[in-house]
mmCIF file of C-alpha atoms in Angstrom:
data_model
loop_
_atom_site.group_PDB
_atom_site.id
_atom_site.type_symbol
_atom_site.label_atom_id
_atom_site.label_comp_id
_atom_site.label_asym_id
_atom_site.label_seq_id
_atom_site.Cartn_x
_atom_site.Cartn_y
_atom_site.Cartn_z
ATOM 1 C CA MET A 1 206.670 118.890 26.606
ATOM 2 C CA THR A 2 205.187 115.981 28.531
ATOM 3 C CA TYR A 3 206.001 112.330 27.950
ATOM 4 C CA THR A 4 203.017 110.013 27.903
ATOM 5 C CA SER A 5 201.981 106.977 25.913
ATOM 6 C CA SER A 6 199.108 106.996 23.431
ATOM 7 C CA ALA A 7 199.249 103.204 22.939
ATOM 8 C CA ARG A 8 196.642 100.868 24.384
ATOM 9 C CA GLN A 9 197.349 99.342 27.753
ATOM 10 C CA PRO A 10 196.064 95.825 28.365
ATOM 11 C CA GLU A 11 196.234 96.346 32.125
ATOM 12 C CA PRO A 12 195.802 100.049 32.918
ATOM 13 C CA GLU A 13 197.983 101.253 35.786
ATOM 14 C CA PRO A 14 198.671 104.797 36.967
ATOM 15 C CA ARG A 15 201.897 106.300 35.597
ATOM 16 C CA PRO A 16 203.710 109.426 36.680
ATOM 17 C CA THR A 17 203.870 112.132 33.978
ATOM 18 C CA TRP A 18 206.340 114.995 34.177
ATOM 19 C CA SER A 19 207.368 117.969 32.038
ATOM 20 C CA ARG A 20 210.869 119.124 31.155
ATOM 21 C CA GLY A 21 212.197 121.092 34.085
ATOM 22 C CA ALA A 22 209.525 119.796 36.480
ATOM 23 C CA GLU A 23 210.312 117.803 39.559
ATOM 24 C CA ARG A 24 211.410 114.287 38.625
ATOM 25 C CA PRO A 25 211.413 111.021 40.563
ATOM 26 C CA SER A 26 214.305 110.563 42.934
ATOM 27 C CA GLY A 27 217.092 108.196 42.041
ATOM 28 C CA GLY A 28 220.264 110.191 41.885
ATOM 29 C CA PRO A 29 222.376 111.178 38.913
ATOM 30 C CA GLU A 30 222.168 107.768 37.324
ATOM 31 C CA PHE A 31 218.439 108.231 36.750
ATOM 32 C CA SER A 32 219.056 110.792 33.974
ATOM 33 C CA ALA A 33 220.378 108.297 31.406
ATOM 34 C CA ALA A 34 217.340 106.039 31.644
ATOM 35 C CA ASN A 35 215.137 109.094 31.604
ATOM 36 C CA SER A 36 216.772 110.319 28.418
ATOM 37 C CA ALA A 37 215.949 106.966 26.865
ATOM 38 C CA ALA A 38 212.344 107.635 27.692
ATOM 39 C CA ASN A 39 212.509 111.073 26.101
ATOM 40 C CA ASP A 40 214.164 109.892 22.919
ATOM 41 C CA SER A 41 212.159 106.760 22.141
ATOM 42 C CA ASN A 42 208.645 106.933 23.650
ATOM 43 C CA VAL A 43 209.707 104.773 26.569
ATOM 44 C CA VAL A 44 207.079 105.185 29.290
ATOM 45 C CA PRO A 45 208.031 105.117 32.956
ATOM 46 C CA ILE A 46 205.765 102.819 34.903
ATOM 47 C CA THR A 47 204.718 103.357 38.507
ATOM 48 C CA ALA A 48 207.443 104.132 41.042
ATOM 49 C CA THR A 49 206.892 100.745 42.718
ATOM 50 C CA HIS A 50 206.330 97.599 40.755
ATOM 51 C CA ALA A 51 203.009 95.837 40.522
ATOM 52 C CA ALA A 52 204.065 92.746 42.427
ATOM 53 C CA ARG A 53 204.452 94.702 45.664
ATOM 54 C CA GLN A 54 201.125 96.410 45.155
ATOM 55 C CA GLY A 55 199.277 93.089 44.796
ATOM 56 C CA ALA A 56 201.350 90.900 47.101
ATOM 57 C CA SER A 57 198.728 90.693 49.846
ATOM 58 C CA ARG A 58 196.256 88.961 47.522
ATOM 59 C CA HIS A 59 198.719 86.268 46.502
ATOM 60 C CA ALA A 60 200.733 85.900 49.683
ATOM 61 C CA ASP A 61 202.935 82.829 50.069
ATOM 62 C CA THR A 62 201.826 81.290 53.332
ATOM 63 C CA SER A 63 204.447 78.571 53.177
ATOM 64 C CA LEU A 64 207.284 81.018 53.907
ATOM 65 C CA PRO A 65 205.741 83.450 56.422
ATOM 66 C CA SER A 66 207.593 86.205 58.203
ATOM 67 C CA PRO A 67 209.080 85.136 61.520
ATOM 68 C CA GLU A 68 206.410 85.187 64.183
ATOM 69 C CA THR A 69 206.270 87.830 66.885
ATOM 70 C CA SER A 70 205.869 86.717 70.502
ATOM 71 C CA ALA A 71 203.304 88.117 72.937
ATOM 72 C CA LYS A 72 206.023 90.425 74.352
ATOM 73 C CA GLY A 73 206.611 91.933 70.909
ATOM 74 C CA LYS A 74 209.988 90.281 70.289
ATOM 75 C CA LYS A 75 210.820 88.253 67.214
ATOM 76 C CA SER A 76 210.808 84.588 68.018
ATOM 77 C CA THR A 77 213.842 82.504 67.169
ATOM 78 C CA PRO A 78 213.114 80.186 64.235
ATOM 79 C CA THR A 79 213.463 76.507 65.061
ATOM 80 C CA ALA A 80 216.181 74.505 63.281
ATOM 81 C CA GLY A 81 213.601 72.254 61.663
ATOM 82 C CA LYS A 82 211.636 75.249 60.295
ATOM 83 C CA VAL A 83 214.729 76.876 58.823
ATOM 84 C CA ARG A 84 215.660 73.602 57.082
ATOM 85 C CA ALA A 85 212.139 73.199 55.714
ATOM 86 C CA ASP A 86 212.000 76.782 54.465
ATOM 87 C CA ALA A 87 215.430 76.470 52.853
ATOM 88 C CA LEU A 88 214.287 73.348 51.012
ATOM 89 C CA ARG A 89 211.165 75.112 49.820
ATOM 90 C CA MET A 90 213.060 78.138 48.604
ATOM 91 C CA LEU A 91 215.665 76.074 46.713
ATOM 92 C CA GLY A 92 212.797 74.108 45.198
ATOM 93 C CA CYS A 93 211.408 77.362 43.792
ATOM 94 C CA VAL A 94 214.484 79.337 42.708
ATOM 95 C CA ARG A 95 216.821 76.323 42.185
ATOM 96 C CA ILE A 96 220.054 77.959 43.378
ATOM 97 C CA ALA A 97 220.729 80.541 46.110
ATOM 98 C CA THR A 98 223.354 81.772 48.561
ATOM 99 C CA VAL A 99 223.035 81.844 52.315
ATOM 100 C CA ARG A 100 222.469 85.594 52.185
ATOM 101 C CA GLN A 101 219.539 85.150 49.800
ATOM 102 C CA MET A 102 217.963 82.399 51.823
ATOM 103 C CA ALA A 103 218.310 84.415 55.074
ATOM 104 C CA GLN A 104 216.621 87.360 53.318
ATOM 105 C CA VAL A 105 213.499 85.197 52.899
ATOM 106 C CA ILE A 106 213.533 82.868 55.881
ATOM 107 C CA THR A 107 214.397 85.257 58.742
ATOM 108 C CA ALA A 108 213.160 88.664 59.797
ATOM 109 C CA GLU A 109 213.909 91.487 57.366
ATOM 110 C CA ASP A 110 215.625 93.591 60.035
ATOM 111 C CA ARG A 111 217.815 90.641 61.311
ATOM 112 C CA ASP A 112 220.913 88.956 59.990
ATOM 113 C CA GLY A 113 219.830 85.304 59.994
ATOM 114 C CA ARG A 114 222.737 83.849 58.034
ATOM 115 C CA SER A 115 224.074 81.903 61.019
ATOM 116 C CA TYR A 116 220.688 80.077 61.307
ATOM 117 C CA VAL A 117 220.763 79.279 57.584
ATOM 118 C CA ARG A 118 224.412 78.082 57.626
ATOM 119 C CA ARG A 119 223.600 75.587 60.390
ATOM 120 C CA ALA A 120 220.526 74.426 58.530
ATOM 121 C CA MET A 121 222.499 73.924 55.332
ATOM 122 C CA ARG A 122 225.186 71.904 57.143
ATOM 123 C CA LYS A 123 222.473 69.577 58.439
ATOM 124 C CA LEU A 124 220.822 69.326 55.004
ATOM 125 C CA THR A 125 224.196 68.382 53.554
ATOM 126 C CA GLU A 126 224.605 65.632 56.123
ATOM 127 C CA LEU A 127 221.175 64.371 55.242
ATOM 128 C CA GLY A 128 222.043 64.364 51.508
ATOM 129 C CA LEU A 129 219.292 66.852 50.604
ATOM 130 C CA ALA A 130 221.382 69.898 49.590
ATOM 131 C CA GLU A 131 224.889 70.585 48.267
ATOM 132 C CA THR A 132 227.248 73.217 46.893
ATOM 133 C CA ASN A 133 228.938 72.990 43.554
ATOM 134 C CA GLY A 134 230.489 76.414 43.099
ATOM 135 C CA LYS A 135 230.692 79.980 44.409
ATOM 136 C CA ALA A 136 229.450 83.475 43.572
ATOM 137 C CA GLY A 137 232.495 85.498 44.627
ATOM 138 C CA LYS A 138 233.339 84.128 48.080
ATOM 139 C CA HIS A 139 229.862 82.787 48.806
ATOM 140 C CA PRO A 140 228.917 79.114 48.157
ATOM 141 C CA ILE A 141 225.974 78.528 45.899
ATOM 142 C CA TRP A 142 223.490 76.007 47.216
ATOM 143 C CA ASN A 143 221.125 73.720 45.310
ATOM 144 C CA LEU A 144 219.022 70.691 46.123
ATOM 145 C CA THR A 145 220.109 67.203 45.379
ATOM 146 C CA PRO A 146 217.694 64.778 43.614
ATOM 147 C CA GLU A 147 216.969 63.382 47.089
ATOM 148 C CA GLY A 148 216.091 66.943 48.279
ATOM 149 C CA GLN A 149 213.680 67.366 45.339
ATOM 150 C CA LYS A 150 212.139 63.986 46.192
ATOM 151 C CA ALA A 151 211.681 65.048 49.823
ATOM 152 C CA LEU A 152 209.795 68.188 48.675
ATOM 153 C CA ALA A 153 207.637 66.107 46.320
ATOM 154 C CA ASP A 154 206.934 63.493 49.001
ATOM 155 C CA GLY A 155 205.870 66.234 51.359
ATOM 156 C CA ASN A 156 203.598 67.795 48.733
ATOM 157 C CA GLU A 157 205.246 71.153 49.528
ATOM 158 C CA LEU A 158 205.277 72.677 46.042
ATOM 159 C CA PRO A 159 203.122 72.478 42.923
ATOM 160 C CA PRO A 160 204.225 69.644 40.596
ATOM 161 C CA ARG A 161 207.130 70.743 38.413
ATOM 162 C CA SER A 162 207.997 68.092 35.890
ATOM 163 C CA LYS A 163 211.520 67.982 34.493
ATOM 164 C CA ALA A 164 212.754 70.545 37.050
ATOM 165 C CA GLY A 165 216.521 70.228 37.429
ATOM 166 C CA THR A 166 218.579 70.828 40.555
ATOM 167 C CA GLY A 167 220.824 73.463 38.964
ATOM 168 C CA ALA A 168 223.947 71.529 39.928
ATOM 169 C CA LYS A 169 225.202 71.108 36.345
ATOM 170 C CA ALA A 170 224.812 74.852 35.612
ATOM 171 C CA VAL A 171 226.785 75.821 38.698
ATOM 172 C CA LYS A 172 229.548 73.270 37.932
ATOM 173 C CA ALA A 173 229.731 74.688 34.396
ATOM 174 C CA GLY A 174 230.311 78.169 35.743
ATOM 175 C CA PHE A 175 226.869 79.648 35.212
ATOM 176 C CA GLY A 176 226.103 80.000 38.886
ATOM 177 C CA PRO A 177 226.409 83.801 38.992
ATOM 178 C CA HIS A 178 223.598 84.087 36.412
ATOM 179 C CA GLY A 179 221.323 81.911 38.584
ATOM 180 C CA VAL A 180 222.212 83.928 41.686
ATOM 181 C CA ALA A 181 221.292 87.133 39.785
ATOM 182 C CA VAL A 182 217.989 85.563 38.771
ATOM 183 C CA THR A 183 217.284 84.780 42.424
ATOM 184 C CA ASP A 184 218.114 88.420 43.313
ATOM 185 C CA MET A 185 215.656 89.530 40.648
ATOM 186 C CA ILE A 186 212.957 87.276 42.103
ATOM 187 C CA LEU A 187 213.588 88.529 45.614
ATOM 188 C CA ALA A 188 213.513 92.171 44.423
ATOM 189 C CA PHE A 189 210.134 91.590 42.742
ATOM 190 C CA GLY A 190 208.261 90.742 45.933
ATOM 191 C CA GLY A 191 210.687 88.759 48.134
ATOM 192 C CA ARG A 192 208.932 86.232 50.373
ATOM 193 C CA ASP A 193 205.436 87.450 49.528
ATOM 194 C CA HIS A 194 204.726 84.947 46.758
ATOM 195 C CA LEU A 195 207.837 82.844 46.425
ATOM 196 C CA ILE A 196 206.154 79.501 45.606
ATOM 197 C CA ASP A 197 204.473 81.147 42.566
ATOM 198 C CA TRP A 198 207.788 81.322 40.719
ATOM 199 C CA GLN A 199 209.313 78.833 38.335
ATOM 200 C CA VAL A 200 212.747 79.199 36.778
ATOM 201 C CA GLU A 201 214.139 78.010 33.452
ATOM 202 C CA VAL A 202 210.698 77.469 31.840
ATOM 203 C CA ASN A 203 210.925 76.128 28.300
ATOM 204 C CA HIS A 204 208.831 77.745 25.602
ATOM 205 C CA ALA A 205 209.033 75.748 22.366
ATOM 206 C CA THR A 206 207.090 75.597 19.089
ATOM 207 C CA LYS A 207 208.181 72.902 16.689
ATOM 208 C CA GLU A 208 206.689 74.653 13.637
ATOM 209 C CA THR A 209 208.713 77.847 14.033
ATOM 210 C CA GLY A 210 211.875 76.189 15.303
ATOM 211 C CA LEU A 211 211.744 78.352 18.405
ATOM 212 C CA SER A 212 212.922 76.770 21.639
ATOM 213 C CA PHE A 213 214.102 78.998 24.449
ATOM 214 C CA ASN A 214 214.062 79.021 28.218
ATOM 215 C CA THR A 215 212.519 81.894 30.121
ATOM 216 C CA ASP A 216 214.642 82.724 33.153
ATOM 217 C CA ALA A 217 211.641 83.015 35.475
ATOM 218 C CA VAL A 218 207.814 82.932 35.270
ATOM 219 C CA LEU A 219 205.611 84.330 37.965
ATOM 220 C CA ALA A 220 202.112 82.876 38.234
ATOM 221 C CA GLN A 221 200.324 86.049 39.349
ATOM 222 C CA PRO A 222 196.904 86.270 37.745
ATOM 223 C CA ALA A 223 195.736 89.733 36.622
ATOM 224 C CA ALA A 224 192.705 90.960 34.747
ATOM 225 C CA THR A 225 194.009 89.877 31.335
ATOM 226 C CA SER A 226 196.977 87.539 31.938
ATOM 227 C CA GLU A 227 197.757 84.698 34.290
ATOM 228 C CA VAL A 228 201.582 84.998 34.376
ATOM 229 C CA ARG A 229 204.472 87.385 33.940
ATOM 230 C CA LEU A 230 207.637 86.450 32.056
ATOM 231 C CA PHE A 231 211.119 87.498 33.223
ATOM 232 C CA GLU A 232 214.454 87.576 31.401
ATOM 233 C CA LEU A 233 217.658 88.572 33.148
ATOM 234 C CA ASP A 234 220.563 89.936 31.096
ATOM 235 C CA ASN A 235 223.733 89.226 33.091
ATOM 236 C CA GLY A 236 225.867 91.393 30.841
ATOM 237 C CA THR A 237 227.519 88.437 29.141
ATOM 238 C CA MET A 238 225.721 88.503 25.786
ATOM 239 C CA SER A 239 226.047 91.017 22.964
ATOM 240 C CA GLN A 240 223.446 93.743 22.546
ATOM 241 C CA ALA A 241 222.318 92.149 19.272
ATOM 242 C CA ARG A 242 221.790 88.814 20.970
ATOM 243 C CA LEU A 243 219.782 90.474 23.789
ATOM 244 C CA ALA A 244 217.519 92.165 21.237
ATOM 245 C CA LYS A 245 217.036 88.870 19.352
ATOM 246 C CA GLU A 246 215.914 87.155 22.563
ATOM 247 C CA VAL A 247 213.289 89.890 23.079
ATOM 248 C CA TRP A 248 212.077 89.632 19.443
ATOM 249 C CA ASP A 249 211.849 85.778 19.860
ATOM 250 C CA TYR A 250 209.035 86.434 22.312
ATOM 251 C CA GLU A 251 207.138 88.330 19.642
ATOM 252 C CA ARG A 252 207.664 85.484 17.170
ATOM 253 C CA TYR A 253 206.347 83.085 19.803
ATOM 254 C CA ALA A 254 203.344 85.305 20.456
ATOM 255 C CA GLY A 255 202.671 85.660 16.722
ATOM 256 C CA HIS A 256 202.597 81.916 15.948
ATOM 257 C CA ARG A 257 199.025 80.765 15.230
ATOM 258 C CA VAL A 258 197.547 77.276 14.791
ATOM 259 C CA TRP A 259 194.615 76.227 12.618
ATOM 260 C CA GLU A 260 191.808 74.387 14.428
ATOM 261 C CA GLY A 261 188.454 73.067 13.267
ATOM 262 C CA ALA A 262 186.528 69.853 13.043
ATOM 263 C CA ARG A 263 186.713 68.010 9.729
ATOM 264 C CA GLY A 264 184.163 69.341 7.265
ATOM 265 C CA THR A 265 184.021 72.801 8.890
ATOM 266 C CA ILE A 266 185.759 76.030 7.924
ATOM 267 C CA GLY A 267 187.684 76.259 11.181
ATOM 268 C CA GLY A 268 189.889 79.122 12.154
ATOM 269 C CA THR A 269 193.259 80.115 13.478
ATOM 270 C CA PHE A 270 194.183 80.865 17.107
ATOM 271 C CA PRO A 271 197.349 81.955 18.915
ATOM 272 C CA PHE A 272 199.404 78.922 19.852
ATOM 273 C CA TRP A 273 200.307 80.312 23.265
ATOM 274 C CA GLN A 274 196.680 81.049 24.154
ATOM 275 C CA ARG A 275 195.387 77.670 22.986
ATOM 276 C CA HIS A 276 198.109 75.418 24.380
ATOM 277 C CA ARG A 277 200.082 77.285 27.085
ATOM 278 C CA TYR A 278 198.391 80.175 28.899
ATOM 279 C CA THR A 279 194.772 79.250 28.264
ATOM 280 C CA ARG A 280 193.276 81.668 30.780
ATOM 281 C CA SER A 281 195.040 84.758 29.411
ATOM 282 C CA LYS A 282 193.364 87.316 27.128
ATOM 283 C CA THR A 283 196.636 89.110 26.234
ATOM 284 C CA PHE A 284 200.136 87.743 25.763
ATOM 285 C CA PRO A 285 201.970 87.806 29.093
ATOM 286 C CA ARG A 286 204.045 90.853 29.780
ATOM 287 C CA LEU A 287 207.786 90.375 29.344
ATOM 288 C CA HIS A 288 210.039 91.925 31.986
ATOM 289 C CA VAL A 289 213.696 92.336 31.093
ATOM 290 C CA VAL A 290 216.144 93.050 33.932
ATOM 291 C CA LEU A 291 219.660 94.267 33.246
ATOM 292 C CA ALA A 292 222.294 93.317 35.802
ATOM 293 C CA ARG A 293 225.968 92.822 36.805
ATOM 294 C CA LYS A 294 227.469 95.985 35.278
ATOM 295 C CA GLU A 295 228.084 99.470 36.633
ATOM 296 C CA GLU A 296 224.926 101.535 36.537
ATOM 297 C CA HIS A 297 226.072 103.948 33.807
ATOM 298 C CA LEU A 298 226.814 100.877 31.577
ATOM 299 C CA LEU A 299 223.373 99.459 32.394
ATOM 300 C CA ASP A 300 221.884 102.795 31.333
ATOM 301 C CA ASN A 301 223.715 102.604 28.029
ATOM 302 C CA ARG A 302 222.469 99.071 27.523
ATOM 303 C CA LEU A 303 218.931 100.152 28.370
ATOM 304 C CA GLN A 304 219.051 102.940 25.753
ATOM 305 C CA ALA A 305 220.429 100.597 23.099
ATOM 306 C CA LEU A 306 217.694 98.053 23.798
ATOM 307 C CA THR A 307 215.115 100.812 23.416
ATOM 308 C CA ALA A 308 216.226 101.421 19.822
ATOM 309 C CA ASP A 309 216.586 97.696 19.026
ATOM 310 C CA VAL A 310 213.010 96.709 19.972
ATOM 311 C CA ARG A 311 211.161 99.792 18.712
ATOM 312 C CA GLY A 312 207.876 98.742 17.111
ATOM 313 C CA ILE A 313 207.573 95.411 18.926
ATOM 314 C CA THR A 314 204.008 94.190 19.361
ATOM 315 C CA ILE A 315 204.171 92.644 22.827
ATOM 316 C CA ALA A 316 204.261 94.407 26.211
ATOM 317 C CA VAL A 317 207.887 94.768 27.312
ATOM 318 C CA TRP A 318 208.939 96.357 30.599
ATOM 319 C CA VAL A 319 212.644 96.952 31.273
ATOM 320 C CA ASN A 320 214.578 97.864 34.439
ATOM 321 C CA THR A 321 218.012 97.440 35.897
ATOM 322 C CA LEU A 322 218.509 95.181 38.917
ATOM 323 C CA PRO A 323 219.822 98.000 41.141
ATOM 324 C CA ARG A 324 216.732 100.151 40.432
ATOM 325 C CA LEU A 325 214.450 97.184 40.908
ATOM 326 C CA GLN A 326 215.984 96.530 44.274
ATOM 327 C CA ARG A 327 215.413 100.177 45.202
ATOM 328 C CA GLY A 328 211.777 100.054 44.026
ATOM 329 C CA GLU A 329 212.355 102.538 41.172
ATOM 330 C CA PRO A 330 210.303 102.750 37.903
ATOM 331 C CA TRP A 331 210.071 100.259 35.100
ATOM 332 C CA TYR A 332 210.192 101.517 31.502
ATOM 333 C CA GLU A 333 207.688 100.319 28.897
ATOM 334 C CA PHE A 334 209.204 99.590 25.536
ATOM 335 C CA GLY A 335 206.201 98.017 23.851
ATOM 336 C CA VAL A 336 202.461 97.330 24.205
ATOM 337 C CA ASP A 337 200.458 94.282 23.322
ATOM 338 C CA ASP A 338 199.012 94.727 19.844
ATOM 339 C CA PRO A 339 197.508 91.479 18.532
ATOM 340 C CA ASP A 340 196.203 93.107 15.333
ATOM 341 C CA ARG A 341 199.627 94.336 14.199
ATOM 342 C CA ARG A 342 201.153 91.082 15.341
ATOM 343 C CA ARG A 343 198.743 89.054 13.275
ATOM 344 C CA ALA A 344 199.466 91.140 10.180
ATOM 345 C CA ARG A 345 203.208 90.663 10.713
ATOM 346 C CA TYR A 346 203.225 86.843 10.829
ATOM 347 C CA PRO A 347 201.805 84.473 8.160
ATOM 348 C CA GLU A 348 198.661 82.541 8.803
ATOM 349 C CA PRO A 349 198.851 78.741 8.918
ATOM 350 C CA VAL A 350 197.154 76.815 6.073
ATOM 351 C CA GLY A 351 194.050 74.847 7.098
ATOM 352 C CA ARG A 352 192.960 71.480 5.823
#
């Protein structure tokens, strides 16, 4: 018996198909639990490497390039000023990060550049542009100060991001580990290749439905039918029921329609998100859910439970664990975009 999906795909991408007993993708013993979820609930494994890496060259982030190579073929040492500037840019994108995470982006992939970053952060602290307010384990968590954000804005280094916080309050309140895990998720989904295209804690609110929730991260990576990708990270601190509700809230958001039409005309209804938020998208943005901060067998159990809880959802949902994402292993598709079923499921607004 082979496992394939008969549902429509808004953005067709090749998927591996295998039969029982046939050779399966590598990933060790822990892969079997997630695979059983696919067998039991029509979960479809997506390509063995995620789409961001496949398309990174078309949307490369030129503001955080890989360290240059000298004429003799040796990696050049980054200047102190450049490390400080890159650290400011990165914190402006992901809000909070550790030295390890910043070194992963700023310095060569095969080098340990944490000493460069530590010196840069000490200088930025002296200048009043960055600070620490808590730790993830033994490692200080860094964030910009309001002065650091102003320096980025004055330098026109990032796209305008109104109401973007520094993350300091969240770290002081003890939520720093979640933000660090979100940064790990961002780095695993493309690393330095398109870092400035990310925004974190993006509010999605519709007054009429009472929905108001923050998406952990949004990647502006235009595709054939959608201009962004949505990312939620489950840090293992919420109940399974609450996690499922958060996923279903995205369907409620996608299903909300607004009535439009000039006075004296019949008018019509249109999806709120398409009319007022993601106006260049033809399909509702794909939701990526990443499970983190538990042992892998527990993440597999959570993945299987989420499969059952969101069965029948009418938006495209891809799910993975953070360890597998970091290893470049498959995503699992738990839903496909189906605007017709979604429209039948949610009431139409009343026109004038």
